[in-house]
Amino acid sequence: MEYIDIKTLNLNNKRVLIRSDLNVPMKDNKIISTARIKASMSTILHCLKNNAKVLVMSHLGRPKEGEYNKKLSLFPIFQYFKKKITFTKVHFIKNYLNSNIQLTNGELYILENVRFNIGENKNDINLSKKYSKLCDIFVMDAFGSIHRTQSSTVGVAQYAAISCAGILLKYEITSLEKILKKPKRPMISIIGGSKVSTKFNMLHHLLHISDIVIVGGGIANTFLAINNHIGKSLHEKEFIKEASMLYKKFNIVIPVDSRVSKEFNEHALPTIKLVSNIQKNEEIMDIGPKSENIIQNIIKSAKTILWNGPVGVFEFKNFSYGTKTLAHSIANSNAFSIAGGGDTISAIDIFKIRNKISYISTGGGSFLKYLEGKLLPGIKFLHKKDVISN
């Protein structure tokens, strides 16, 4: 599907409502990471410089609908924008649904948390229409929320006169399509994390388009359990049969050795063992050095790399070696690399390789859903033809 690109529209004197993803980590009403805000800036600045009346809405956390929660207010995010955007006025609007907002061309208006509004999570028709009345053009730019059917993501796009894709959303889709449709080969996918059940559909889709899929973490343990005793390691027994079928059919690389421990804590000491020699009271917490070498050699030959999920308990220093080796191998590769998911981004920041990954997705759940190859709700209505172009 072709989406309307915001850059093709005449924004002058238009009320432009942007759904951004400003759901940033907060502590004591202070922003811990500004990565998502910075990623949203390109679309916002584009609209301001094209003399639009720019409204920005987003969710933050999971408040109870209909109740104001100061801890989940977007006011601190408004303050960040006000500090960073100095060439125009930046406003904060708490009550915007039932009032006639007086807007000025070239100025920015940050709206309060959409999840304070009753009906947001259920994609309420009335709320969606109220959002649509705020604008002449709706811009979906929150890739991290395109998998959610809510009033600020789907409903407003359905009822707005014009709905289009923002710069960030377009870039996210373009980057992912580069991998999903015409990847340079060989294409290597690394899928880690705790549960295969949450990533099974994505894994199944990637197996069909990847030359090699490397699995790690609890997902790898489920594959290891096909032919090995894995002690008390995290895995999903109910998926062993399906994992076995996939392992026979596709080129899946699983660990040959592991760092194990009898205790699960940051002070536990690792013991390196072959996966065929793990005892009942031991738990796999990281891949071993032989597995690291195998992964390094595979990545060296890659032209395209997709990474989602750590290969061990990287939060514990003694069990971070596998994920660290993986991270640096990807960083040192000449391949086009794309990474996504909360734990993956945490690992990227811990091992300080952010500038060496070709593209880091802003999405978590949406990243996984998009990799399943399905049309997601948040981009369904971004293709209307009655547009006002330059």
mmCIF file of C-alpha atoms in Angstrom:
data_model
loop_
_atom_site.group_PDB
_atom_site.id
_atom_site.type_symbol
_atom_site.label_atom_id
_atom_site.label_comp_id
_atom_site.label_asym_id
_atom_site.label_seq_id
_atom_site.Cartn_x
_atom_site.Cartn_y
_atom_site.Cartn_z
ATOM 1 C CA MET A 1 0.000 0.000 0.000
ATOM 2 C CA GLU A 2 1.181 3.514 -0.853
ATOM 3 C CA TYR A 3 0.749 6.044 1.940
ATOM 4 C CA ILE A 4 0.278 9.778 1.626
ATOM 5 C CA ASP A 5 3.597 11.415 2.532
ATOM 6 C CA ILE A 6 3.372 14.609 4.580
ATOM 7 C CA LYS A 7 6.062 16.167 2.390
ATOM 8 C CA THR A 8 3.670 16.104 -0.579
ATOM 9 C CA LEU A 9 1.056 18.255 1.169
ATOM 10 C CA ASN A 10 0.564 22.004 1.349
ATOM 11 C CA LEU A 11 0.602 22.749 5.093
ATOM 12 C CA ASN A 12 0.429 26.546 4.951
ATOM 13 C CA ASN A 13 -2.314 27.887 7.239
ATOM 14 C CA LYS A 14 -3.537 24.327 7.914
ATOM 15 C CA ARG A 15 -4.368 22.866 11.321
ATOM 16 C CA VAL A 16 -2.081 19.855 11.464
ATOM 17 C CA LEU A 17 -2.626 17.269 14.213
ATOM 18 C CA ILE A 18 0.363 14.958 14.701
ATOM 19 C CA ARG A 19 0.085 11.702 16.638
ATOM 20 C CA SER A 20 3.619 11.334 17.971
ATOM 21 C CA ASP A 21 5.095 8.722 20.277
ATOM 22 C CA LEU A 22 6.184 10.714 23.319
ATOM 23 C CA ASN A 23 5.779 7.773 25.687
ATOM 24 C CA VAL A 24 9.187 8.294 27.292
ATOM 25 C CA PRO A 25 10.496 6.838 30.566
ATOM 26 C CA MET A 26 9.866 9.217 33.476
ATOM 27 C CA LYS A 27 10.974 9.383 37.096
ATOM 28 C CA ASP A 28 9.805 12.037 39.565
ATOM 29 C CA ASN A 29 8.256 13.998 36.662
ATOM 30 C CA LYS A 30 11.627 14.124 34.917
ATOM 31 C CA ILE A 31 12.420 12.625 31.528
ATOM 32 C CA ILE A 32 14.963 9.802 31.711
ATOM 33 C CA SER A 33 15.424 9.278 27.967
ATOM 34 C CA THR A 34 14.612 11.819 25.246
ATOM 35 C CA ALA A 35 15.247 9.419 22.336
ATOM 36 C CA ARG A 36 11.600 9.198 21.248
ATOM 37 C CA ILE A 37 11.071 12.949 21.544
ATOM 38 C CA LYS A 38 14.119 13.609 19.378
ATOM 39 C CA ALA A 39 12.877 11.076 16.824
ATOM 40 C CA SER A 40 9.544 12.932 16.601
ATOM 41 C CA MET A 41 11.178 16.309 15.957
ATOM 42 C CA SER A 42 11.665 15.987 12.188
ATOM 43 C CA THR A 43 7.927 15.912 11.436
ATOM 44 C CA ILE A 44 7.087 18.632 13.952
ATOM 45 C CA LEU A 45 9.789 20.985 12.649
ATOM 46 C CA HIS A 46 8.723 20.318 9.057
ATOM 47 C CA CYS A 47 5.167 21.413 9.872
ATOM 48 C CA LEU A 48 6.272 24.499 11.808
ATOM 49 C CA LYS A 49 8.610 25.642 9.031
ATOM 50 C CA ASN A 50 5.756 25.253 6.530
ATOM 51 C CA ASN A 51 3.611 27.702 8.508
ATOM 52 C CA ALA A 52 1.106 25.186 9.859
ATOM 53 C CA LYS A 53 -0.803 25.409 13.111
ATOM 54 C CA VAL A 54 0.798 22.379 14.745
ATOM 55 C CA LEU A 55 -0.918 20.276 17.404
ATOM 56 C CA VAL A 56 0.873 17.249 18.866
ATOM 57 C CA MET A 57 -0.817 14.481 20.810
ATOM 58 C CA SER A 58 0.537 11.345 22.453
ATOM 59 C CA HIS A 59 -0.066 8.880 25.246
ATOM 60 C CA LEU A 60 2.175 8.457 28.277
ATOM 61 C CA GLY A 61 1.988 5.359 30.434
ATOM 62 C CA ARG A 62 -1.253 3.620 31.361
ATOM 63 C CA PRO A 63 -3.456 6.038 33.329
ATOM 64 C CA LYS A 64 -7.056 5.320 34.241
ATOM 65 C CA GLU A 65 -9.315 6.859 31.605
ATOM 66 C CA GLY A 66 -11.225 9.927 32.730
ATOM 67 C CA GLU A 67 -8.843 10.666 35.591
ATOM 68 C CA TYR A 68 -6.040 13.222 35.594
ATOM 69 C CA ASN A 69 -2.731 11.835 36.842
ATOM 70 C CA LYS A 70 0.024 14.394 37.351
ATOM 71 C CA LYS A 71 2.709 11.696 37.175
ATOM 72 C CA LEU A 72 1.576 10.838 33.640
ATOM 73 C CA SER A 73 0.995 14.372 32.392
ATOM 74 C CA LEU A 74 2.749 15.504 29.213
ATOM 75 C CA PHE A 75 3.591 18.818 30.878
ATOM 76 C CA PRO A 76 7.289 17.888 31.424
ATOM 77 C CA ILE A 77 7.467 16.936 27.741
ATOM 78 C CA PHE A 78 5.939 20.308 26.829
ATOM 79 C CA GLN A 79 8.666 21.950 28.908
ATOM 80 C CA TYR A 80 11.295 20.006 26.965
ATOM 81 C CA PHE A 81 9.845 21.204 23.636
ATOM 82 C CA LYS A 82 9.667 24.775 24.929
ATOM 83 C CA LYS A 83 13.334 24.632 25.850
ATOM 84 C CA LYS A 84 14.439 23.106 22.539
ATOM 85 C CA ILE A 85 12.189 24.990 20.098
ATOM 86 C CA THR A 86 13.061 28.642 20.574
ATOM 87 C CA PHE A 87 12.148 30.137 17.189
ATOM 88 C CA THR A 88 8.397 30.081 17.904
ATOM 89 C CA LYS A 89 5.885 29.899 20.727
ATOM 90 C CA VAL A 90 5.145 26.513 22.312
ATOM 91 C CA HIS A 91 1.845 26.057 24.185
ATOM 92 C CA PHE A 92 0.394 23.382 26.466
ATOM 93 C CA ILE A 93 -3.328 22.611 26.254
ATOM 94 C CA LYS A 94 -4.963 20.536 28.957
ATOM 95 C CA ASN A 95 -8.605 20.762 27.835
ATOM 96 C CA TYR A 96 -8.928 20.560 24.083
ATOM 97 C CA LEU A 97 -11.900 18.334 23.213
ATOM 98 C CA ASN A 98 -14.855 20.640 23.811
ATOM 99 C CA SER A 99 -13.327 24.055 23.298
ATOM 100 C CA ASN A 100 -12.531 26.237 20.335
ATOM 101 C CA ILE A 101 -8.766 26.454 20.447
ATOM 102 C CA GLN A 102 -7.372 29.668 19.022
ATOM 103 C CA LEU A 103 -4.373 28.653 16.912
ATOM 104 C CA THR A 104 -1.646 30.701 15.264
ATOM 105 C CA ASN A 105 0.321 29.781 12.154
ATOM 106 C CA GLY A 106 3.820 28.499 12.837
ATOM 107 C CA GLU A 107 3.235 27.816 16.530
ATOM 108 C CA LEU A 108 3.292 24.516 18.432
ATOM 109 C CA TYR A 109 0.578 23.162 20.730
ATOM 110 C CA ILE A 110 1.255 20.119 22.941
ATOM 111 C CA LEU A 111 -1.977 18.394 23.989
ATOM 112 C CA GLU A 112 -2.408 16.599 27.302
ATOM 113 C CA ASN A 113 -2.140 12.788 27.509
ATOM 114 C CA VAL A 114 -4.745 11.235 25.183
ATOM 115 C CA ARG A 115 -5.225 8.348 27.592
ATOM 116 C CA PHE A 116 -6.848 10.729 30.066
ATOM 117 C CA ASN A 117 -9.752 10.874 27.589
ATOM 118 C CA ILE A 118 -12.636 8.421 28.058
ATOM 119 C CA GLY A 119 -12.918 6.117 25.064
ATOM 120 C CA GLU A 120 -9.319 6.430 23.838
ATOM 121 C CA ASN A 121 -8.333 2.799 24.326
ATOM 122 C CA LYS A 122 -11.590 1.470 22.848
ATOM 123 C CA ASN A 123 -11.371 3.633 19.715
ATOM 124 C CA ASP A 124 -14.608 5.391 20.623
ATOM 125 C CA ILE A 125 -16.310 6.927 17.565
ATOM 126 C CA ASN A 126 -17.339 10.141 19.331
ATOM 127 C CA LEU A 127 -13.846 10.744 20.691
ATOM 128 C CA SER A 128 -12.312 9.966 17.293
ATOM 129 C CA LYS A 129 -14.585 12.541 15.641
ATOM 130 C CA LYS A 130 -13.656 15.145 18.266
ATOM 131 C CA TYR A 131 -9.972 14.594 17.455
ATOM 132 C CA SER A 132 -10.682 14.879 13.731
ATOM 133 C CA LYS A 133 -12.450 18.230 14.223
ATOM 134 C CA LEU A 134 -9.237 19.670 15.649
ATOM 135 C CA CYS A 135 -7.461 19.438 12.313
ATOM 136 C CA ASP A 136 -7.442 19.861 8.565
ATOM 137 C CA ILE A 137 -4.716 17.246 8.249
ATOM 138 C CA PHE A 138 -3.970 14.307 10.545
ATOM 139 C CA VAL A 139 -0.409 12.983 10.620
ATOM 140 C CA MET A 140 0.343 9.516 11.983
ATOM 141 C CA ASP A 141 3.945 9.574 13.140
ATOM 142 C CA ALA A 142 3.850 7.239 16.151
ATOM 143 C CA PHE A 143 5.344 4.020 14.807
ATOM 144 C CA GLY A 144 5.406 2.659 18.348
ATOM 145 C CA SER A 145 1.593 2.756 18.439
ATOM 146 C CA ILE A 146 0.567 1.651 14.934
ATOM 147 C CA HIS A 147 -0.378 -1.797 16.236
ATOM 148 C CA ARG A 148 -2.986 -0.326 18.593
ATOM 149 C CA THR A 149 -6.593 0.321 17.500
ATOM 150 C CA GLN A 150 -7.298 3.473 19.484
ATOM 151 C CA SER A 151 -8.990 6.812 18.846
ATOM 152 C CA SER A 152 -5.715 8.744 18.523
ATOM 153 C CA THR A 153 -4.143 6.174 16.192
ATOM 154 C CA VAL A 154 -6.943 4.750 14.042
ATOM 155 C CA GLY A 155 -10.238 6.546 14.714
ATOM 156 C CA VAL A 156 -8.973 10.055 14.036
ATOM 157 C CA ALA A 157 -7.306 8.892 10.793
ATOM 158 C CA GLN A 158 -10.600 7.393 9.679
ATOM 159 C CA TYR A 159 -12.596 10.608 10.155
ATOM 160 C CA ALA A 160 -10.033 13.320 9.363
ATOM 161 C CA ALA A 161 -10.391 14.959 5.935
ATOM 162 C CA ILE A 162 -6.782 14.094 5.097
ATOM 163 C CA SER A 163 -4.637 11.492 6.860
ATOM 164 C CA CYS A 164 -0.985 10.975 6.041
ATOM 165 C CA ALA A 165 2.270 9.421 7.235
ATOM 166 C CA GLY A 166 4.818 11.541 9.073
ATOM 167 C CA ILE A 167 8.547 11.623 8.340
ATOM 168 C CA LEU A 168 9.465 9.243 11.167
ATOM 169 C CA LEU A 169 6.727 6.730 10.326
ATOM 170 C CA LYS A 170 7.701 6.802 6.644
ATOM 171 C CA TYR A 171 11.350 6.200 7.533
ATOM 172 C CA GLU A 172 10.457 3.325 9.870
ATOM 173 C CA ILE A 173 8.346 1.647 7.197
ATOM 174 C CA THR A 174 10.973 2.210 4.488
ATOM 175 C CA SER A 175 13.720 0.739 6.671
ATOM 176 C CA LEU A 176 11.674 -2.338 7.560
ATOM 177 C CA GLU A 177 10.491 -2.868 3.997
ATOM 178 C CA LYS A 178 14.135 -2.786 2.913
ATOM 179 C CA ILE A 179 14.614 -5.927 4.979
ATOM 180 C CA LEU A 180 11.250 -7.600 4.433
ATOM 181 C CA LYS A 181 11.011 -7.208 0.656
ATOM 182 C CA LYS A 182 14.426 -6.815 -0.970
ATOM 183 C CA PRO A 183 17.198 -7.481 1.532
ATOM 184 C CA LYS A 184 20.804 -7.693 0.406
ATOM 185 C CA ARG A 185 21.950 -11.242 0.976
ATOM 186 C CA PRO A 186 22.904 -13.045 2.990
ATOM 187 C CA MET A 187 20.308 -11.783 5.453
ATOM 188 C CA ILE A 188 20.827 -12.761 9.083
ATOM 189 C CA SER A 189 18.121 -12.410 11.732
ATOM 190 C CA ILE A 190 18.942 -12.632 15.438
ATOM 191 C CA ILE A 191 15.933 -13.322 17.649
ATOM 192 C CA GLY A 192 16.414 -13.431 21.402
ATOM 193 C CA GLY A 193 14.373 -12.810 24.505
ATOM 194 C CA SER A 194 12.535 -14.928 27.003
ATOM 195 C CA LYS A 195 9.538 -16.456 25.207
ATOM 196 C CA VAL A 196 9.124 -17.970 21.773
ATOM 197 C CA SER A 197 5.321 -17.755 22.137
ATOM 198 C CA THR A 198 5.333 -13.931 21.986
ATOM 199 C CA LYS A 199 7.543 -13.945 18.900
ATOM 200 C CA PHE A 200 6.408 -17.109 17.151
ATOM 201 C CA ASN A 201 4.551 -15.388 14.294
ATOM 202 C CA MET A 202 7.440 -13.011 13.706
ATOM 203 C CA LEU A 203 9.970 -15.852 13.888
ATOM 204 C CA HIS A 204 7.950 -17.899 11.416
ATOM 205 C CA HIS A 205 7.805 -14.995 8.950
ATOM 206 C CA LEU A 206 11.515 -14.191 9.272
ATOM 207 C CA LEU A 207 12.489 -17.813 8.722
ATOM 208 C CA HIS A 208 10.951 -17.585 5.252
ATOM 209 C CA ILE A 209 12.908 -14.481 4.253
ATOM 210 C CA SER A 210 16.207 -14.926 6.138
ATOM 211 C CA ASP A 211 19.173 -16.994 5.024
ATOM 212 C CA ILE A 212 20.067 -17.755 8.653
ATOM 213 C CA VAL A 213 18.178 -17.167 11.895
ATOM 214 C CA ILE A 214 20.164 -17.130 15.142
ATOM 215 C CA VAL A 215 18.128 -17.697 18.308
ATOM 216 C CA GLY A 216 19.149 -16.804 21.840
ATOM 217 C CA GLY A 217 17.818 -16.473 25.381
ATOM 218 C CA GLY A 218 14.724 -18.373 26.449
ATOM 219 C CA ILE A 219 13.766 -18.825 22.799
ATOM 220 C CA ALA A 220 17.006 -20.731 22.171
ATOM 221 C CA ASN A 221 16.371 -22.827 25.270
ATOM 222 C CA THR A 222 13.086 -24.043 23.793
ATOM 223 C CA PHE A 223 14.992 -25.192 20.691
ATOM 224 C CA LEU A 224 17.746 -26.742 22.837
ATOM 225 C CA ALA A 225 15.118 -28.717 24.759
ATOM 226 C CA ILE A 226 14.328 -30.653 21.578
ATOM 227 C CA ASN A 227 17.388 -32.868 22.034
ATOM 228 C CA ASN A 228 18.911 -31.816 25.363
ATOM 229 C CA HIS A 229 18.222 -31.691 29.069
ATOM 230 C CA ILE A 230 18.402 -28.021 29.977
ATOM 231 C CA GLY A 231 17.960 -28.200 33.735
ATOM 232 C CA LYS A 232 15.839 -25.414 35.196
ATOM 233 C CA SER A 233 16.423 -23.070 32.256
ATOM 234 C CA LEU A 234 13.615 -20.784 31.098
ATOM 235 C CA HIS A 235 11.781 -22.359 28.153
ATOM 236 C CA GLU A 236 8.274 -23.218 26.920
ATOM 237 C CA LYS A 237 7.505 -26.932 26.902
ATOM 238 C CA GLU A 238 4.321 -26.488 24.876
ATOM 239 C CA PHE A 239 6.353 -25.034 21.968
ATOM 240 C CA ILE A 240 9.028 -27.742 21.768
ATOM 241 C CA LYS A 241 7.142 -29.732 19.138
ATOM 242 C CA GLU A 242 6.653 -26.686 16.893
ATOM 243 C CA ALA A 243 10.258 -25.628 17.483
ATOM 244 C CA SER A 244 11.376 -29.090 16.370
ATOM 245 C CA MET A 245 9.418 -28.810 13.131
ATOM 246 C CA LEU A 246 10.938 -25.409 12.376
ATOM 247 C CA TYR A 247 14.448 -26.576 13.255
ATOM 248 C CA LYS A 248 14.207 -29.428 10.745
ATOM 249 C CA LYS A 249 12.883 -27.192 7.978
ATOM 250 C CA PHE A 250 14.916 -23.967 8.293
ATOM 251 C CA ASN A 251 18.491 -22.822 8.863
ATOM 252 C CA ILE A 252 18.299 -22.058 12.578
ATOM 253 C CA VAL A 253 21.482 -21.602 14.608
ATOM 254 C CA ILE A 254 21.242 -22.556 18.284
ATOM 255 C CA PRO A 255 23.964 -22.355 20.971
ATOM 256 C CA VAL A 256 26.479 -25.196 21.285
ATOM 257 C CA ASP A 257 27.666 -24.089 24.720
ATOM 258 C CA SER A 258 26.304 -21.922 27.517
ATOM 259 C CA ARG A 259 27.206 -20.027 30.654
ATOM 260 C CA VAL A 260 25.147 -21.603 33.416
ATOM 261 C CA SER A 261 24.594 -21.115 37.125
ATOM 262 C CA LYS A 262 22.719 -22.737 39.967
ATOM 263 C CA GLU A 263 21.479 -19.320 41.109
ATOM 264 C CA PHE A 264 19.711 -16.501 39.279
ATOM 265 C CA ASN A 265 21.195 -13.246 40.562
ATOM 266 C CA GLU A 266 23.740 -10.647 39.517
ATOM 267 C CA HIS A 267 26.408 -12.074 41.833
ATOM 268 C CA ALA A 268 26.167 -15.631 40.501
ATOM 269 C CA LEU A 269 29.328 -16.994 38.895
ATOM 270 C CA PRO A 270 29.116 -18.585 35.443
ATOM 271 C CA THR A 271 30.201 -22.081 34.514
ATOM 272 C CA ILE A 272 30.781 -22.789 30.831
ATOM 273 C CA LYS A 273 29.231 -26.024 29.641
ATOM 274 C CA LEU A 274 28.283 -27.747 26.425
ATOM 275 C CA VAL A 275 24.508 -27.701 25.969
ATOM 276 C CA SER A 276 24.543 -31.507 26.129
ATOM 277 C CA ASN A 277 26.029 -31.501 29.628
ATOM 278 C CA ILE A 278 23.697 -29.301 31.689
ATOM 279 C CA GLN A 279 22.566 -30.648 35.059
ATOM 280 C CA LYS A 280 19.083 -30.584 36.625
ATOM 281 C CA ASN A 281 19.973 -27.839 39.120
ATOM 282 C CA GLU A 282 21.629 -25.574 36.531
ATOM 283 C CA GLU A 283 20.154 -22.734 34.510
ATOM 284 C CA ILE A 284 21.303 -21.370 31.159
ATOM 285 C CA MET A 285 21.903 -17.618 31.518
ATOM 286 C CA ASP A 286 24.068 -16.802 28.503
ATOM 287 C CA ILE A 287 25.634 -18.354 25.435
ATOM 288 C CA GLY A 288 29.185 -19.666 25.719
ATOM 289 C CA PRO A 289 32.437 -18.650 23.937
ATOM 290 C CA LYS A 290 32.120 -21.307 21.195
ATOM 291 C CA SER A 291 28.651 -20.024 20.366
ATOM 292 C CA GLU A 292 30.009 -16.467 20.359
ATOM 293 C CA ASN A 293 32.617 -17.433 17.768
ATOM 294 C CA ILE A 294 29.982 -19.079 15.567
ATOM 295 C CA ILE A 295 27.815 -15.950 15.697
ATOM 296 C CA GLN A 296 30.764 -13.669 14.967
ATOM 297 C CA ASN A 297 31.689 -15.665 11.858
ATOM 298 C CA ILE A 298 28.087 -15.688 10.586
ATOM 299 C CA ILE A 299 27.722 -11.929 11.061
ATOM 300 C CA LYS A 300 30.991 -11.255 9.211
ATOM 301 C CA SER A 301 29.427 -12.580 6.017
ATOM 302 C CA ALA A 302 26.103 -10.742 6.397
ATOM 303 C CA LYS A 303 24.859 -8.013 4.072
ATOM 304 C CA THR A 304 21.622 -7.441 6.055
ATOM 305 C CA ILE A 305 21.134 -7.902 9.806
ATOM 306 C CA LEU A 306 17.941 -7.745 11.836
ATOM 307 C CA TRP A 307 18.305 -7.874 15.612
ATOM 308 C CA ASN A 308 15.561 -8.281 18.182
ATOM 309 C CA GLY A 309 16.322 -9.517 21.678
ATOM 310 C CA PRO A 310 19.381 -10.332 23.817
ATOM 311 C CA VAL A 311 20.977 -13.785 23.866
ATOM 312 C CA GLY A 312 21.448 -13.900 27.628
ATOM 313 C CA VAL A 313 20.771 -12.146 30.931
ATOM 314 C CA PHE A 314 22.826 -9.139 29.824
ATOM 315 C CA GLU A 315 21.719 -7.068 32.827
ATOM 316 C CA PHE A 316 24.027 -9.264 34.959
ATOM 317 C CA LYS A 317 27.673 -8.494 34.192
ATOM 318 C CA ASN A 318 28.772 -12.128 34.464
ATOM 319 C CA PHE A 319 26.202 -13.148 31.879
ATOM 320 C CA SER A 320 26.483 -10.195 29.494
ATOM 321 C CA TYR A 321 29.334 -11.573 27.370
ATOM 322 C CA GLY A 322 27.194 -13.182 24.679
ATOM 323 C CA THR A 323 24.998 -10.137 24.086
ATOM 324 C CA LYS A 324 28.043 -7.849 24.239
ATOM 325 C CA THR A 325 29.869 -9.941 21.617
ATOM 326 C CA LEU A 326 26.751 -9.978 19.445
ATOM 327 C CA ALA A 327 26.291 -6.212 19.772
ATOM 328 C CA HIS A 328 29.873 -5.389 18.840
ATOM 329 C CA SER A 329 29.852 -7.886 15.967
ATOM 330 C CA ILE A 330 26.812 -6.121 14.475
ATOM 331 C CA ALA A 331 28.368 -2.704 15.146
ATOM 332 C CA ASN A 332 31.590 -3.690 13.345
ATOM 333 C CA SER A 333 29.750 -5.182 10.374
ATOM 334 C CA ASN A 334 29.441 -3.394 7.043
ATOM 335 C CA ALA A 335 25.931 -4.800 6.636
ATOM 336 C CA PHE A 336 22.732 -2.754 6.753
ATOM 337 C CA SER A 337 21.517 -3.358 10.311
ATOM 338 C CA ILE A 338 18.199 -2.665 11.955
ATOM 339 C CA ALA A 339 17.394 -3.247 15.603
ATOM 340 C CA GLY A 340 14.236 -2.903 17.669
ATOM 341 C CA GLY A 341 12.601 -3.824 20.960
ATOM 342 C CA GLY A 342 13.035 -2.475 24.472
ATOM 343 C CA ASP A 343 15.683 -4.933 25.689
ATOM 344 C CA THR A 344 17.596 -4.653 22.425
ATOM 345 C CA ILE A 345 17.753 -0.866 22.689
ATOM 346 C CA SER A 346 18.841 -1.168 26.335
ATOM 347 C CA ALA A 347 21.686 -3.459 25.252
ATOM 348 C CA ILE A 348 22.640 -1.048 22.462
ATOM 349 C CA ASP A 349 22.914 1.768 24.998
ATOM 350 C CA ILE A 350 24.771 -0.314 27.591
ATOM 351 C CA PHE A 351 27.379 -1.389 25.049
ATOM 352 C CA LYS A 352 27.490 2.095 23.471
ATOM 353 C CA ILE A 353 26.939 1.141 19.838
ATOM 354 C CA ARG A 354 23.925 3.363 19.011
ATOM 355 C CA ASN A 355 25.823 5.243 16.306
ATOM 356 C CA LYS A 356 26.952 2.013 14.653
ATOM 357 C CA ILE A 357 23.522 0.523 13.966
ATOM 358 C CA SER A 358 22.063 1.556 10.598
ATOM 359 C CA TYR A 359 18.575 2.040 11.999
ATOM 360 C CA ILE A 360 17.093 1.660 15.482
ATOM 361 C CA SER A 361 13.314 1.351 15.493
ATOM 362 C CA THR A 362 11.323 3.461 17.936
ATOM 363 C CA GLY A 363 8.722 0.710 18.240
ATOM 364 C CA GLY A 364 8.499 -2.225 20.628
ATOM 365 C CA GLY A 365 5.336 -4.246 20.105
ATOM 366 C CA SER A 366 4.723 -2.513 16.776
ATOM 367 C CA PHE A 367 8.196 -3.549 15.582
ATOM 368 C CA LEU A 368 7.399 -7.198 16.300
ATOM 369 C CA LYS A 369 3.933 -6.976 14.747
ATOM 370 C CA TYR A 370 5.210 -5.320 11.590
ATOM 371 C CA LEU A 371 7.790 -8.075 11.195
ATOM 372 C CA GLU A 372 4.926 -10.565 11.081
ATOM 373 C CA GLY A 373 4.155 -9.116 7.649
ATOM 374 C CA LYS A 374 0.665 -7.846 8.476
ATOM 375 C CA LEU A 375 -1.029 -4.502 7.694
ATOM 376 C CA LEU A 376 -1.287 -2.785 11.056
ATOM 377 C CA PRO A 377 -4.296 -0.680 12.180
ATOM 378 C CA GLY A 378 -2.433 2.625 12.541
ATOM 379 C CA ILE A 379 -1.539 2.823 8.853
ATOM 380 C CA LYS A 380 -4.789 1.514 7.405
ATOM 381 C CA PHE A 381 -6.353 4.934 6.710
ATOM 382 C CA LEU A 382 -3.315 6.862 5.468
ATOM 383 C CA HIS A 383 -4.092 6.477 1.780
ATOM 384 C CA LYS A 384 -7.009 8.825 1.022
ATOM 385 C CA LYS A 385 -6.918 10.305 -2.450
ATOM 386 C CA ASP A 386 -8.670 13.659 -1.914
ATOM 387 C CA VAL A 387 -5.496 15.445 -0.856
ATOM 388 C CA ILE A 388 -4.342 19.017 -1.152
ATOM 389 C CA SER A 389 -0.881 18.910 -2.694
ATOM 390 C CA ASN A 390 1.730 21.551 -3.345
#
